[in-house]
Tab-separated table of C-alpha atoms and ligand atoms in Angstrom:
chain	number	residue	atom	x	y	z
A	1	MET	CA	-14.499	-11.726	-7.527
A	2	ILE	CA	-14.659	-12.261	-3.906
A	3	PHE	CA	-11.622	-9.433	-2.970
A	4	VAL	CA	-13.499	-7.012	-5.151
A	5	ASP	CA	-17.274	-7.696	-3.696
A	6	ALA	CA	-16.096	-7.848	-0.902
A	7	CYS	CA	-15.004	-4.191	-1.137
A	8	PHE	CA	-18.388	-3.016	-1.977
A	9	LYS	CA	-19.640	-4.908	0.877
A	10	LYS	CA	-22.150	-7.672	-0.854
A	11	ASN	CA	-22.241	-11.106	0.277
A	12	THR	CA	-18.370	-13.533	0.114
A	13	PRO	CA	-18.547	-17.354	-0.003
A	14	TYR	CA	-15.455	-16.180	2.773
A	15	THR	CA	-13.735	-13.508	4.529
A	16	PRO	CA	-11.070	-12.953	1.051
A	17	ILE	CA	-7.231	-12.473	2.050
A	18	TRP	CA	-4.133	-11.144	0.873
A	19	LEU	CA	-0.843	-9.824	2.449
A	20	MET	CA	1.146	-7.493	2.509
A	21	ARG	CA	4.038	-7.244	0.564
A	22	GLN	CA	3.321	-11.267	0.316
A	23	ALA	CA	5.567	-10.990	-2.562
A	24	GLY	CA	8.876	-11.129	-0.280
A	25	ARG	CA	11.714	-11.988	0.569
A	26	TYR	CA	10.462	-14.579	3.190
A	27	LEU	CA	9.892	-16.407	0.224
A	28	SER	CA	12.909	-18.354	-2.034
A	29	GLU	CA	11.431	-18.455	-5.021
A	30	TYR	CA	11.922	-14.583	-4.520
A	31	LYS	CA	15.075	-14.338	-3.995
A	32	ALA	CA	16.072	-15.969	-6.804
A	33	THR	CA	13.899	-14.571	-9.853
A	34	ARG	CA	14.754	-11.583	-8.004
A	35	ALA	CA	18.907	-12.714	-8.115
A	36	LYS	CA	18.445	-13.151	-12.086
A	37	ALA	CA	16.810	-9.894	-12.249
A	38	GLY	CA	20.163	-8.541	-11.038
A	39	SER	CA	18.857	-4.982	-8.837
A	40	PHE	CA	15.432	-5.035	-7.151
A	41	LEU	CA	14.395	-1.759	-9.427
A	42	ASP	CA	16.424	-4.233	-12.660
A	43	LEU	CA	13.081	-6.565	-11.306
A	44	CYS	CA	10.605	-4.029	-11.251
A	45	LYS	CA	11.631	-2.204	-14.737
A	46	ASN	CA	11.558	-6.558	-16.038
A	47	VAL	CA	8.150	-6.794	-17.329
A	48	ALA	CA	8.624	-10.956	-17.325
A	49	LEU	CA	10.461	-11.068	-14.345
A	50	ALA	CA	7.779	-8.750	-11.852
A	51	THR	CA	5.453	-10.778	-13.842
A	52	GLU	CA	6.642	-13.746	-12.398
A	53	VAL	CA	7.242	-12.731	-8.086
A	54	THR	CA	3.767	-11.274	-8.676
A	55	LEU	CA	1.983	-14.327	-9.282
A	56	GLN	CA	4.132	-16.071	-6.564
A	57	PRO	CA	2.097	-15.897	-3.161
A	58	ILE	CA	-1.541	-16.671	-5.827
A	59	GLU	CA	0.550	-20.249	-6.553
A	60	ILE	CA	2.406	-20.555	-3.563
A	61	LEU	CA	-0.463	-19.038	-0.319
A	62	ASP	CA	-3.771	-19.231	-3.100
A	63	VAL	CA	-4.833	-15.623	-1.436
A	64	ASP	CA	-7.657	-13.850	-2.470
A	65	ALA	CA	-5.711	-10.521	-4.195
A	66	ALA	CA	-2.323	-9.917	-6.419
A	67	ILE	CA	-0.524	-7.107	-5.799
A	68	LEU	CA	2.069	-5.491	-8.710
A	69	PHE	CA	5.491	-6.409	-8.177
A	70	SER	CA	6.826	-2.464	-8.402
A	71	ASP	CA	7.522	0.615	-5.214
A	72	ILE	CA	6.139	3.884	-4.188
A	73	LEU	CA	8.414	4.731	-5.089
A	74	VAL	CA	9.252	4.844	-9.047
A	75	ILE	CA	6.999	7.930	-9.434
A	76	PRO	CA	9.983	10.338	-6.910
A	77	LEU	CA	12.313	7.671	-9.395
A	78	GLU	CA	10.648	8.450	-12.973
A	79	MET	CA	9.646	13.188	-11.449
A	80	GLY	CA	13.766	12.870	-11.851
A	81	LEU	CA	15.268	11.697	-8.319
A	82	PRO	CA	18.145	9.422	-9.101
A	83	LEU	CA	17.457	6.329	-6.958
A	84	GLU	CA	19.271	3.170	-5.429
A	85	PHE	CA	18.020	0.181	-2.906
A	86	ILE	CA	21.105	-0.436	-0.550
A	87	ALA	CA	21.460	-3.696	0.550
A	88	GLY	CA	20.051	-3.319	4.553
A	89	GLU	CA	20.024	-0.212	4.277
A	90	GLY	CA	16.786	0.148	2.265
A	91	PRO	CA	16.733	3.907	-0.655
A	92	LYS	CA	18.211	5.713	-1.035
A	93	PHE	CA	17.484	9.200	-2.897
A	94	THR	CA	21.063	10.673	-3.935
A	95	GLN	CA	19.109	14.529	-5.185
A	96	THR	CA	16.428	15.570	-2.504
A	97	ILE	CA	13.931	18.429	-2.448
A	98	GLN	CA	14.938	21.638	-0.636
A	99	HIS	CA	13.111	24.341	-2.331
A	100	GLN	CA	11.010	25.967	-4.590
A	101	SER	CA	14.229	25.491	-7.355
A	102	ASP	CA	13.761	22.498	-7.241
A	103	ILE	CA	10.447	21.092	-7.435
A	104	GLN	CA	10.329	23.463	-10.666
A	105	ASN	CA	13.258	20.373	-12.300
A	106	LEU	CA	11.092	18.096	-11.303
A	107	GLN	CA	9.922	16.399	-15.040
A	108	LYS	CA	6.015	16.110	-15.646
A	109	ASN	CA	3.885	13.584	-16.160
A	110	ALA	CA	6.282	11.656	-14.997
A	111	TYR	CA	3.349	8.783	-14.652
A	112	LYS	CA	3.563	8.591	-18.381
A	113	LYS	CA	7.434	6.744	-18.170
A	114	LEU	CA	6.011	4.049	-16.672
A	115	ASP	CA	5.429	1.813	-19.964
A	116	TYR	CA	7.126	-0.622	-17.221
A	117	VAL	CA	4.024	-1.373	-15.316
A	118	TYR	CA	1.452	-0.568	-16.991
A	119	ASP	CA	3.322	-3.212	-19.104
A	120	THR	CA	3.443	-6.075	-16.087
A	121	LEU	CA	-0.662	-5.230	-14.686
A	122	SER	CA	-1.257	-6.564	-17.876
A	123	SER	CA	0.643	-9.168	-18.341
A	124	VAL	CA	-0.236	-10.623	-14.785
A	125	ARG	CA	-4.098	-10.002	-15.424
A	126	SER	CA	-3.100	-12.374	-18.369
A	127	LYS	CA	-2.007	-14.839	-16.681
A	128	LEU	CA	-4.394	-14.555	-13.640
A	129	ALA	CA	-7.665	-17.103	-12.205
A	130	PRO	CA	-10.902	-14.822	-12.818
A	131	ASP	CA	-11.586	-15.236	-9.307
A	132	LYS	CA	-8.246	-13.789	-8.896
A	133	ALA	CA	-8.517	-10.378	-8.543
A	134	LEU	CA	-4.960	-7.167	-9.533
A	135	ILE	CA	-4.362	-4.281	-7.020
A	136	GLY	CA	-2.639	-1.688	-8.312
A	137	PHE	CA	-1.360	0.747	-5.664
A	138	CYS	CA	0.808	4.191	-4.945
A	139	GLY	CA	2.248	5.955	-2.265
A	140	SER	CA	0.573	8.869	-0.954
A	141	PRO	CA	2.094	12.582	-1.940
A	142	TRP	CA	3.042	13.158	2.101
A	143	THR	CA	4.716	9.294	2.432
A	144	LEU	CA	6.798	10.089	-0.742
A	145	ALA	CA	7.386	13.535	-0.689
A	146	THR	CA	9.475	12.537	3.259
A	147	TYR	CA	11.232	10.245	0.767
A	148	MET	CA	11.797	13.224	-2.126
A	149	ILE	CA	13.390	16.082	1.000
A	150	GLU	CA	15.342	13.365	3.799
A	151	GLY	CA	16.320	11.354	0.333
A	152	GLU	CA	15.354	8.671	2.585
A	153	GLY	CA	13.520	6.766	5.913
A	154	SER	CA	13.675	8.715	8.380
A	155	LYS	CA	13.038	8.263	12.318
A	156	THR	CA	12.213	11.354	13.010
A	157	TYR	CA	11.638	13.508	9.477
A	158	ILE	CA	13.078	16.343	10.675
A	159	LYS	CA	13.325	17.676	7.068
A	160	SER	CA	9.613	17.169	6.234
A	161	LYS	CA	8.787	19.229	9.111
A	162	GLN	CA	11.430	21.662	9.215
A	163	MET	CA	9.558	22.609	5.411
A	164	LEU	CA	5.819	22.111	6.782
A	165	TYR	CA	6.245	24.312	10.224
A	166	GLN	CA	8.722	26.938	7.688
A	167	GLU	CA	7.720	27.269	4.445
A	168	SER	CA	4.776	25.287	4.330
A	169	ASP	CA	3.786	26.916	0.660
A	170	VAL	CA	7.099	25.514	-0.744
A	171	LEU	CA	5.403	22.309	0.615
A	172	HIS	CA	2.271	22.347	-0.692
A	173	THR	CA	3.624	22.842	-4.174
A	174	LEU	CA	6.022	19.704	-3.902
A	175	LEU	CA	2.733	17.484	-2.286
A	176	ALA	CA	-0.077	19.178	-5.517
A	177	ARG	CA	2.747	18.460	-7.614
A	178	ILE	CA	2.745	14.932	-6.625
A	179	THR	CA	-0.890	14.094	-6.477
A	180	HIS	CA	-0.854	15.511	-9.750
A	181	GLU	CA	1.100	12.276	-11.204
A	182	LEU	CA	-0.248	9.655	-8.198
A	183	LYS	CA	-3.887	10.376	-10.558
A	184	GLY	CA	-3.110	9.779	-13.757
A	185	TYR	CA	-0.533	6.686	-12.302
A	186	LEU	CA	-3.575	5.253	-10.663
A	187	GLU	CA	-5.847	5.666	-13.585
A	188	GLU	CA	-2.896	4.535	-16.175
A	189	GLN	CA	-2.865	1.082	-13.547
A	190	ILE	CA	-6.782	0.869	-14.242
A	191	ARG	CA	-6.508	0.631	-17.269
A	192	ALA	CA	-3.627	-1.898	-17.922
A	193	GLY	CA	-5.956	-3.823	-15.793
A	194	ALA	CA	-5.892	-3.367	-12.026
A	195	ASN	CA	-9.154	-4.129	-10.564
A	196	ALA	CA	-8.602	-1.996	-7.402
A	197	VAL	CA	-6.141	-0.003	-6.125
A	198	MET	CA	-4.578	1.377	-3.402
A	199	ILE	CA	-3.135	4.117	-1.145
A	200	PHE	CA	-0.030	3.699	1.544
A	201	ASP	CA	0.448	6.308	3.498
A	202	SER	CA	3.355	4.525	5.019
A	203	TRP	CA	4.238	7.830	7.337
A	204	ALA	CA	0.905	8.881	8.791
A	205	SER	CA	1.741	9.049	11.588
A	206	ALA	CA	4.555	11.548	11.835
A	207	LEU	CA	1.872	14.185	11.708
A	208	GLU	CA	0.848	15.656	14.430
A	209	ARG	CA	-2.968	15.172	13.916
A	210	SER	CA	-4.119	18.364	12.312
A	211	ALA	CA	-1.188	18.825	10.337
A	212	TYR	CA	-2.122	14.894	9.160
A	213	PHE	CA	-5.792	16.118	7.634
A	214	GLU	CA	-3.951	19.608	6.655
A	215	TYR	CA	-0.521	17.913	4.642
A	216	SER	CA	-1.627	14.535	3.363
A	217	TRP	CA	-5.611	13.411	4.010
A	218	LYS	CA	-7.097	16.729	2.031
A	219	TYR	CA	-4.363	15.338	-1.547
A	220	ILE	CA	-5.021	11.419	-0.952
A	221	LYS	CA	-9.314	12.937	-0.966
A	222	ASP	CA	-8.435	14.325	-3.798
A	223	ILE	CA	-7.600	11.233	-5.548
A	224	ALA	CA	-9.756	8.909	-4.253
A	225	HIS	CA	-12.291	11.174	-5.428
A	226	GLU	CA	-10.743	11.988	-8.948
A	227	ILE	CA	-10.313	8.182	-9.412
A	228	LYS	CA	-13.492	7.536	-8.178
A	229	GLN	CA	-15.920	9.427	-10.472
A	230	LYS	CA	-13.638	8.581	-13.348
A	231	TYR	CA	-13.784	4.281	-12.274
A	232	PRO	CA	-17.006	3.935	-9.932
A	233	SER	CA	-16.016	0.281	-10.407
A	234	ILE	CA	-12.951	0.086	-9.075
A	235	PRO	CA	-12.413	-0.304	-4.641
A	236	ILE	CA	-10.267	2.238	-3.021
A	237	ILE	CA	-8.510	1.498	-0.351
A	238	VAL	CA	-6.610	2.986	2.133
A	239	PHE	CA	-3.725	2.604	4.480
A	240	PRO	CA	-3.080	6.089	6.951
A	241	LYS	CA	-0.531	3.888	8.923
A	242	GLY	CA	-0.959	4.568	12.759
A	243	ILE	CA	-3.414	6.659	13.863
A	244	ALA	CA	-5.741	5.782	15.529
A	245	GLY	CA	-7.127	8.823	17.147
A	246	TYR	CA	-6.952	10.318	13.943
A	247	LEU	CA	-10.131	8.265	12.706
A	248	ASP	CA	-13.239	10.475	14.211
A	249	ARG	CA	-11.985	13.107	11.412
A	250	ILE	CA	-11.184	10.544	8.469
A	251	ASP	CA	-13.771	10.987	5.958
A	252	GLY	CA	-14.245	11.293	1.384
A	253	THR	CA	-14.875	8.974	-1.416
A	254	PHE	CA	-12.813	6.120	-0.962
A	255	ASP	CA	-14.118	1.675	-0.414
A	256	VAL	CA	-11.592	0.589	2.678
A	257	PHE	CA	-10.082	1.336	5.020
A	258	GLY	CA	-7.224	-0.791	6.048
A	259	VAL	CA	-6.411	-1.283	9.567
A	260	ASP	CA	-2.891	-1.213	10.867
A	261	TRP	CA	-1.518	-3.745	13.595
A	262	SER	CA	-1.212	-0.807	16.165
A	263	THR	CA	-5.020	0.336	16.174
A	264	PRO	CA	-7.682	-1.930	18.002
A	265	ILE	CA	-9.841	-3.290	14.628
A	266	ASP	CA	-12.872	-2.350	17.432
A	267	LEU	CA	-11.887	0.912	17.047
A	268	ALA	CA	-11.746	0.348	13.578
A	269	LYS	CA	-15.156	-0.651	13.277
A	270	LYS	CA	-16.913	0.954	15.647
A	271	ILE	CA	-16.179	4.923	14.840
A	272	LEU	CA	-15.960	3.991	10.298
A	273	GLY	CA	-17.132	0.105	10.436
A	274	GLN	CA	-20.906	2.047	9.128
A	275	LYS	CA	-19.446	3.615	5.966
A	276	TYR	CA	-16.004	1.886	4.936
A	277	VAL	CA	-15.164	-1.969	4.464
A	278	LEU	CA	-12.342	-2.479	6.763
A	279	GLN	CA	-9.500	-3.926	5.819
A	280	GLY	CA	-6.488	-5.940	8.011
A	281	ASN	CA	-4.393	-6.218	10.095
A	282	LEU	CA	-2.895	-8.892	11.865
A	283	GLU	CA	0.164	-7.994	13.541
A	284	PRO	CA	2.650	-9.364	11.223
A	285	ALA	CA	5.137	-10.971	13.727
A	286	ARG	CA	3.216	-13.100	15.288
A	287	LEU	CA	3.862	-14.738	11.881
A	288	TYR	CA	6.550	-15.919	14.454
A	289	ASN	CA	5.004	-18.622	16.438
A	290	ARG	CA	1.516	-20.073	14.863
A	291	GLU	CA	-0.234	-20.036	17.742
A	292	LEU	CA	-0.132	-16.948	18.926
A	293	MET	CA	-0.847	-16.204	15.055
A	294	GLU	CA	-3.754	-18.017	15.228
A	295	GLN	CA	-5.448	-16.528	18.915
A	296	GLY	CA	-4.815	-13.119	15.997
A	297	ILE	CA	-6.968	-14.829	13.287
A	298	ASP	CA	-9.716	-15.447	16.425
A	299	GLU	CA	-9.587	-12.278	18.410
A	300	ILE	CA	-9.898	-10.275	15.484
A	301	PHE	CA	-12.989	-12.980	13.758
A	302	ALA	CA	-14.006	-12.400	17.321
A	303	VAL	CA	-14.938	-8.136	16.340
A	304	MET	CA	-16.052	-8.692	13.047
A	305	GLY	CA	-17.189	-12.219	12.432
A	306	LYS	CA	-18.050	-12.645	8.605
A	307	GLN	CA	-18.856	-9.434	8.266
A	308	ALA	CA	-19.862	-8.730	5.087
A	309	GLY	CA	-17.180	-6.170	3.002
A	310	PHE	CA	-14.626	-7.463	5.844
A	311	ILE	CA	-11.274	-8.727	4.745
A	312	PHE	CA	-8.137	-9.590	6.484
A	313	ASN	CA	-4.855	-8.237	5.761
A	314	LEU	CA	-2.341	-8.061	7.843
A	315	GLY	CA	-1.423	-4.868	9.262
A	316	HIS	CA	1.380	-4.186	7.635
A	317	GLY	CA	4.022	-6.089	5.394
A	318	MET	CA	5.329	-9.130	5.777
A	319	ILE	CA	8.274	-9.491	7.775
A	320	PRO	CA	11.458	-10.975	5.507
A	321	ASN	CA	12.212	-13.740	7.715
A	322	LEU	CA	9.053	-14.997	8.816
A	323	PRO	CA	8.271	-18.824	8.607
A	324	ARG	CA	6.487	-19.049	4.582
A	325	GLU	CA	4.230	-22.179	6.480
A	326	ASN	CA	2.826	-20.362	8.739
A	327	ALA	CA	2.084	-17.428	6.348
A	328	ILE	CA	0.659	-20.553	3.906
A	329	GLU	CA	-1.571	-21.787	7.011
A	330	LEU	CA	-2.440	-18.454	7.868
A	331	VAL	CA	-4.387	-18.376	4.549
A	332	ARG	CA	-5.509	-21.471	4.757
A	333	MET	CA	-7.188	-20.858	8.990
A	334	VAL	CA	-8.838	-17.735	7.696
A	335	ARG	CA	-10.690	-19.173	4.667
A	336	GLU	CA	-11.728	-22.206	6.998
A	337	LYS	CA	-13.056	-20.293	9.611
A	338	SER	CA	-14.376	-17.687	8.088
A	339	MET	CA	-16.312	-20.511	6.323
A	340	ARG	CA	-17.304	-21.932	9.262
A	341	ILE	CA	-18.709	-18.614	11.717
A	342	GLY	CA	-20.566	-17.974	8.039
B	1	CP3	O1	2.988	-5.603	-0.847
B	1	CP3	C1	3.775	-5.940	-2.288
B	1	CP3	O2	3.917	-7.385	-1.782
B	1	CP3	C2	4.005	-5.641	-2.969
B	1	CP3	C3	4.975	-5.023	-3.806
B	1	CP3	C4	5.500	-3.341	-2.884
B	1	CP3	C5	7.165	-3.438	-2.535
B	1	CP3	N1	6.869	-1.813	-2.348
B	1	CP3	C6	8.340	-4.126	-2.540
B	1	CP3	C7	9.686	-4.454	-2.521
B	1	CP3	C8	5.026	-2.933	-2.095
B	1	CP3	C9	3.160	-2.171	-2.277
B	1	CP3	C10	5.423	-1.715	-1.363
B	1	CP3	C11	4.772	-0.838	-0.962
B	1	CP3	C12	5.890	0.205	-0.400
B	1	CP3	N2	7.629	0.282	0.115
B	1	CP3	C13	5.424	0.897	1.465
B	1	CP3	C14	4.232	0.906	1.426
B	1	CP3	C15	4.341	0.147	1.722
B	1	CP3	C16	4.905	0.283	4.055
B	1	CP3	O3	6.045	-1.043	3.718
B	1	CP3	O4	4.992	1.120	4.373
B	1	CP3	C17	6.852	2.093	0.666
B	1	CP3	C18	6.924	3.014	2.901
B	1	CP3	C19	8.267	1.649	0.281
B	1	CP3	C20	9.510	1.909	0.771
B	1	CP3	C21	10.586	0.485	0.160
B	1	CP3	N3	10.752	-0.283	-0.829
B	1	CP3	C22	10.630	0.441	1.586
B	1	CP3	C23	11.224	1.342	2.908
B	1	CP3	C24	12.085	-0.871	0.702
B	1	CP3	C25	12.828	-1.330	2.250
B	1	CP3	C26	12.460	-2.006	2.698
B	1	CP3	C27	12.827	-3.522	2.546
B	1	CP3	O5	11.951	-4.587	3.378
B	1	CP3	O6	14.282	-3.501	2.620
B	1	CP3	C28	11.959	-0.514	0.004
B	1	CP3	C29	12.506	-1.734	-0.910
B	1	CP3	C30	10.809	-2.859	-0.966
B	1	CP3	N4	9.544	-2.467	-1.885
B	1	CP3	C31	11.737	-4.773	-0.898
B	1	CP3	C32	10.066	-5.022	-1.246
B	1	CP3	C33	9.923	-6.412	-1.656
B	1	CP3	C34	12.582	-5.328	-0.746
B	1	CP3	C35	13.557	-4.814	-1.303
B	1	CP3	C36	14.396	-6.528	-2.323
B	1	CP3	O7	13.902	-6.912	-2.750
B	1	CP3	O8	15.724	-6.756	-1.028
């Protein structure tokens, strides 16, 4: 699998590419399947339909990897927090974590209840071409904790930060509980057929530098270390979003560092390029304009060349109204340009 080879810095015939949120509303096929399923969560829980949407970007875009169709929030959901996805507003938990006692009430070993995820992975793997990789994923403990504390996405993270600065032991207890679940969760995903796993730390940039390493990175490293020890042949990708200023303190046993669009790729290469494979980082909004998209691809290749061990991706997820033709063209261009550089 060219994607897995690139994760381990092996030479590949071209630069592999996949796109964060490659299955989603910019595809009419996704919208049709989602309508058949009912709600977004019904789609996540329906093995046949979740398999279908996981495979759509492989057929439509010809990317080198499929990513499990699910959501990072199914872990807090199965830990016992009721979850709704409200159209146009995003995810909402109707019950949240405020006190130590709320943590005690959470279900233990919730990852054992996620058979719908594991069954989807096995089903996708059995249908996927042998040269295409299947990526499993989870959210980071910090990112999941912010949803569990705030109840929804936030611009300020006030409740989470109040807990951090006033009752840090409560936050650490919660982070440790989530970490336990995520270790089991990723392990089960690998057993079900995931060829690589990715940890999304979408709200990394909410934390000041010292707090980031104490409340987020430490837990990500712990998960990655455990998974690496048990499954050394499975690449681990981490994606802490928006922490360009903290790169010099990034360390630990993982394989690929996901570079977001706000982090200059030359900076990431300078600080992390010797130690880790990089994945990224085209600004997704460039897909609104074909010319600026191509310019962005060229700028990234000017820095990364056709390095052994570079994976092309967006610097964050696909936006629902991006033109699909440009996504198709992006994949084609990256493959063609990287072969030419070779
Ligand atoms: O990348 C993929 O194609 C795989 C599927 C995937 C989804 N969510 C599907 C989804 C993955 C990897 C995620 C991860 C996820 N979910 C993250 C981390 C990555 C990131 O974007 O930073 C986060 C923070 C979430 C939480 C979440 N889920 C939000 C904030 C939303 C609402 C945003 C929106 O676009 O409406 C979701 C819902 C969601 N997850 C959708 C999809 C395709 C849209 C739901 C719909 O169909 O209406």
